[in-house]
CSV table of C-alpha atoms in Angstrom, one decimal:
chain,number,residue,atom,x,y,z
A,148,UNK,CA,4.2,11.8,-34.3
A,149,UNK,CA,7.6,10.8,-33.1
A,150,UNK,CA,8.1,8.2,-30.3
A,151,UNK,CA,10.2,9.4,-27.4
A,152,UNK,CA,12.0,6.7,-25.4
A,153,UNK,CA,11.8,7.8,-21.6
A,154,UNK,CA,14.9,8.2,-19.6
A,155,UNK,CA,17.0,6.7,-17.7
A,156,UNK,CA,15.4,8.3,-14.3
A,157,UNK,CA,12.4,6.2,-15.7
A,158,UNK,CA,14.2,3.2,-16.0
A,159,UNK,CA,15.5,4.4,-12.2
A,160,UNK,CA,12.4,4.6,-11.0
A,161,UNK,CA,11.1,1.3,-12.4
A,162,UNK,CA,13.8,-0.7,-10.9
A,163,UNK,CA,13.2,1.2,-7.3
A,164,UNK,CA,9.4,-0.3,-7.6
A,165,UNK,CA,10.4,-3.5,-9.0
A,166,UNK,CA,12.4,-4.3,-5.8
A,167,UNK,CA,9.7,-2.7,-3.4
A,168,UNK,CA,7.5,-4.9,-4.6
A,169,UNK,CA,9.6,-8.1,-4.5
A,170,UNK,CA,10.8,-6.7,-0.7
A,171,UNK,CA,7.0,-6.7,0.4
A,172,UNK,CA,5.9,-9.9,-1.2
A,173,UNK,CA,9.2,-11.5,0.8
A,174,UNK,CA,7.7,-9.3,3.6
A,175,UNK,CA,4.2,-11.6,3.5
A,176,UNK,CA,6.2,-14.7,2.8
A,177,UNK,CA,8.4,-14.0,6.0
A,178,UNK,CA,5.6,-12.7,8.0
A,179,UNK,CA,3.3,-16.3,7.1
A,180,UNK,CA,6.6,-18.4,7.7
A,181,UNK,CA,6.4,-16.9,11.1
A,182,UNK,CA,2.6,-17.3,11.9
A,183,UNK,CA,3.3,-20.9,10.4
A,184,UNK,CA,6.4,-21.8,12.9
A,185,UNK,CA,4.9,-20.0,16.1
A,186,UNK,CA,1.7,-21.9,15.7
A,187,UNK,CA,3.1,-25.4,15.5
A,188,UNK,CA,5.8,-24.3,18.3
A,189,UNK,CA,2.9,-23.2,20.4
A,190,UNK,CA,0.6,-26.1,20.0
A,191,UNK,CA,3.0,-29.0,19.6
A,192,UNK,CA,5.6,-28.0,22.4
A,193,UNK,CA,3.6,-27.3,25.8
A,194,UNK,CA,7.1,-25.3,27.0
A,195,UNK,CA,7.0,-22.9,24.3
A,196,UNK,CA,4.0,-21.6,24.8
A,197,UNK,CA,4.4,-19.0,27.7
A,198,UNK,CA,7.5,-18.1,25.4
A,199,UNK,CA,5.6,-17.4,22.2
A,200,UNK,CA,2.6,-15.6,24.0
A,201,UNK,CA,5.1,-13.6,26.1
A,202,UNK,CA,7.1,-12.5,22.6
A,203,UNK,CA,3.7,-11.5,20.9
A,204,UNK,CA,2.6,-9.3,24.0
A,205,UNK,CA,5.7,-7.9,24.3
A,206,UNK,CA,5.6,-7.0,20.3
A,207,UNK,CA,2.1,-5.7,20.3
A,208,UNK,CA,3.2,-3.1,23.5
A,209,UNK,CA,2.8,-4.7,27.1
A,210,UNK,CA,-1.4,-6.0,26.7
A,211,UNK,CA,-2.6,-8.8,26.8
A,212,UNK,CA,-6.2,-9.0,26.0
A,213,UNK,CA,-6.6,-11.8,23.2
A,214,UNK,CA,-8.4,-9.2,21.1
A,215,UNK,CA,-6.0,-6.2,20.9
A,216,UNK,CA,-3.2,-8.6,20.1
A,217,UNK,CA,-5.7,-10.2,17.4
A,218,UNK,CA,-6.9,-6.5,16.1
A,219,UNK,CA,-3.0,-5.2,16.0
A,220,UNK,CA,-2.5,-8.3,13.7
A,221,UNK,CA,-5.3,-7.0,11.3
A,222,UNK,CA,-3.9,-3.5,11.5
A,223,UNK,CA,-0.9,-5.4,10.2
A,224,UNK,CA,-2.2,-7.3,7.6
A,225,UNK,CA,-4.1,-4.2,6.5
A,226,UNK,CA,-1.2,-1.6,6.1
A,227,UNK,CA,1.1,-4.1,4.5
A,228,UNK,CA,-1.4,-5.2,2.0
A,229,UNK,CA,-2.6,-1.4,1.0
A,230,UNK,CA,1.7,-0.5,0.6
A,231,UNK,CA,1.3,-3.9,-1.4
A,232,UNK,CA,-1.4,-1.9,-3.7
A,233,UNK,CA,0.2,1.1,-3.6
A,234,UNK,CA,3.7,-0.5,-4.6
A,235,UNK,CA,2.2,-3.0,-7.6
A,236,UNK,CA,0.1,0.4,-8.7
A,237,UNK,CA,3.2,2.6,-8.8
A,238,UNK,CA,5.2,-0.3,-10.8
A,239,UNK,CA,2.4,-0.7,-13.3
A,240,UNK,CA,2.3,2.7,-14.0
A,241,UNK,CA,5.9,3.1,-14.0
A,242,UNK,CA,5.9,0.1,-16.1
A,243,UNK,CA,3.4,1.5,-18.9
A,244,UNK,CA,5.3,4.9,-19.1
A,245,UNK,CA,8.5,2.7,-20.1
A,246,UNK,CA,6.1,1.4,-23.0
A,247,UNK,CA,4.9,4.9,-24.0
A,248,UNK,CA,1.5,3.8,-22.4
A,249,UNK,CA,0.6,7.7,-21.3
A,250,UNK,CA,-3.1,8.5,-21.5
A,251,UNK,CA,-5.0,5.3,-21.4
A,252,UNK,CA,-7.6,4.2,-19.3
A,253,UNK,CA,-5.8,1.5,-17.5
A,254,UNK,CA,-3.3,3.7,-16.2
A,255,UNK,CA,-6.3,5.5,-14.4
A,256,UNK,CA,-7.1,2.4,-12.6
A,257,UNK,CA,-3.2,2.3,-11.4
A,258,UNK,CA,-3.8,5.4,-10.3
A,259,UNK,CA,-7.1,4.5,-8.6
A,260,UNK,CA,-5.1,1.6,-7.0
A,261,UNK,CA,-2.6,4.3,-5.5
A,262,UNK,CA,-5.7,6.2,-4.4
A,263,UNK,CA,-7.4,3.5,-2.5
A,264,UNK,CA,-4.2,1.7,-1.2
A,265,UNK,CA,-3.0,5.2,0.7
A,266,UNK,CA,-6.1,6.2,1.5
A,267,UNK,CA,-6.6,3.0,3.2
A,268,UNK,CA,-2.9,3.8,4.9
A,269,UNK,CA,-4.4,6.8,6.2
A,270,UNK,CA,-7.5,5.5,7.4
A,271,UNK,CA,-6.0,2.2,8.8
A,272,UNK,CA,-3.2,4.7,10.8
A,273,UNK,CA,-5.8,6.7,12.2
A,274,UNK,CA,-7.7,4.0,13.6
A,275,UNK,CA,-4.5,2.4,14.7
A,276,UNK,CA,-3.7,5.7,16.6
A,277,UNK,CA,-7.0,5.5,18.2
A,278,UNK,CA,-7.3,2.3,19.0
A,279,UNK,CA,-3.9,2.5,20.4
A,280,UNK,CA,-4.9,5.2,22.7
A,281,UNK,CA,-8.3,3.7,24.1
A,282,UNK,CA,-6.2,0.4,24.9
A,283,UNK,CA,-3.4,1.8,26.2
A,284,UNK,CA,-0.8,0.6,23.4
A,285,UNK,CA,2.2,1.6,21.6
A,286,UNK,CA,0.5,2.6,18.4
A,287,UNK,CA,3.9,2.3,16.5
A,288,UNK,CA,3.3,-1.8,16.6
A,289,UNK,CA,0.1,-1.4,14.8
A,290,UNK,CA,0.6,0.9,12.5
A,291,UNK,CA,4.0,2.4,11.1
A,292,UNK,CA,4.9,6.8,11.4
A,293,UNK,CA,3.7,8.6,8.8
A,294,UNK,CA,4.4,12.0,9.9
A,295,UNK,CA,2.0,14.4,10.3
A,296,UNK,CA,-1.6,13.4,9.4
A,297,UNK,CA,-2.4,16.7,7.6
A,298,UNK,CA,0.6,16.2,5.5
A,299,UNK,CA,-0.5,13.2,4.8
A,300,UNK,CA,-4.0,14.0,3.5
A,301,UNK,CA,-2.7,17.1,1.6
A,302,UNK,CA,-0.5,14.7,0.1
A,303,UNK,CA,-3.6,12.4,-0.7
A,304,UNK,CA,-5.8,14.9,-2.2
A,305,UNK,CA,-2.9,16.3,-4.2
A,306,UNK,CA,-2.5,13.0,-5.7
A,307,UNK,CA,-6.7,13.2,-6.1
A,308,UNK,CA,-6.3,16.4,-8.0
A,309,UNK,CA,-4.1,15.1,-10.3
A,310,UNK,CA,-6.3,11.6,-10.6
A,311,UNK,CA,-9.5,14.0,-11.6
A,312,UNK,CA,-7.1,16.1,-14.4
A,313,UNK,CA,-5.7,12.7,-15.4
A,314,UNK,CA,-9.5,11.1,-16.1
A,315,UNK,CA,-10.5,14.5,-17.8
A,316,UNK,CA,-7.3,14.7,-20.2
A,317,UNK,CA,-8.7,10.8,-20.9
A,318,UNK,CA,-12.1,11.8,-21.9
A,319,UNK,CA,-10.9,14.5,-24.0
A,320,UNK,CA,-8.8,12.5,-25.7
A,321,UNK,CA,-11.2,9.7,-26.3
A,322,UNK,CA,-13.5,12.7,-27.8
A,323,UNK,CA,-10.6,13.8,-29.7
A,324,UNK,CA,-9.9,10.1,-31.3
A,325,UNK,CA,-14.1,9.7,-31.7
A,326,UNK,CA,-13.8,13.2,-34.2
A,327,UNK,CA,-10.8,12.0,-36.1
């Protein structure tokens, strides 16, 4: 069987994930830098601290109940580490189609990763929305536009479909080497 070396789009596409990825690890590194420098500001300067709760009520959307601010900052966390799975997923499997690494089991559990990390998108939106709504909130600070839900899950179980053909075309290939 001949070898065929995948193209350049390939090669495109796994430089595109390759600097997703190192843009939403920054994105954590900035986001604790902050956390870090707002906390010491607000418990070793007495002045900053109308200043620093002021900014982070005016980021979250105008409320200032202790635990909305606190659940908007889970929301946060939430989405950016699911478009952290979703981003290592899509360069791993990028990165095993460079190899020639097609139908193999561990680029199912890549694909599983893309699953769960935009279902989790979905699900963490939603909530956001709702949450958002009860509250009173801007929704937008907890959790990012994704355009319309429905596309969104028809998008999601497209990418299911193709996850259930992708496991069977893995079985029958594992049957197929198990004959041979």
């Amino acid at each position: 069987m001949i070898k065929k070396e995948p193209g350049t789009f390939i090669n495109f596409l796994y430089i595109i994930s390759l600097l997703s990825l190192a843009s939403l690890v920054i994105a954590f590194g900035t986001l604790g830098i902050i956390f870090v420098i707002s906390g010491i500001a607000y418990l070793l300067i007495p002045a900053s601290r109308n200043g620093v709760v002021h900014e982070i009520i005016s980021g979250i959307g105008g409320s200032s109940n202790i635990w909305v601010i606190l659940l908007s900052f889970i929301f946060l966390l939430l989405m950016l580490g699911f478009i952290t799975l979703v981003s290592f997923s899509v360069f791993k499997l990028i990165s095993n189609v460079r190899q020639t690494i097609y139908f193999k089991p561990v680029n199912l559990k890549y694909m599983k990763g893309i699953l769960w990390g935009y279902g989790g998108m979905l699900l963490t939106s939603y909530c956001g929305d709702v949450l958002g709504s009860a509250f009173n909130i801007n929704s937008s600070s907890i959790s990012p536009d994704q355009g319309s839900e429905g596309t969104s899950l028809l998008i999601w179980f497209a990418f299911y479909v193709i996850y259930i053909m992708f496991k069977y075309g893995i079985q029958l290939q594992e049957d197929s080497d198990k004959i041979v």
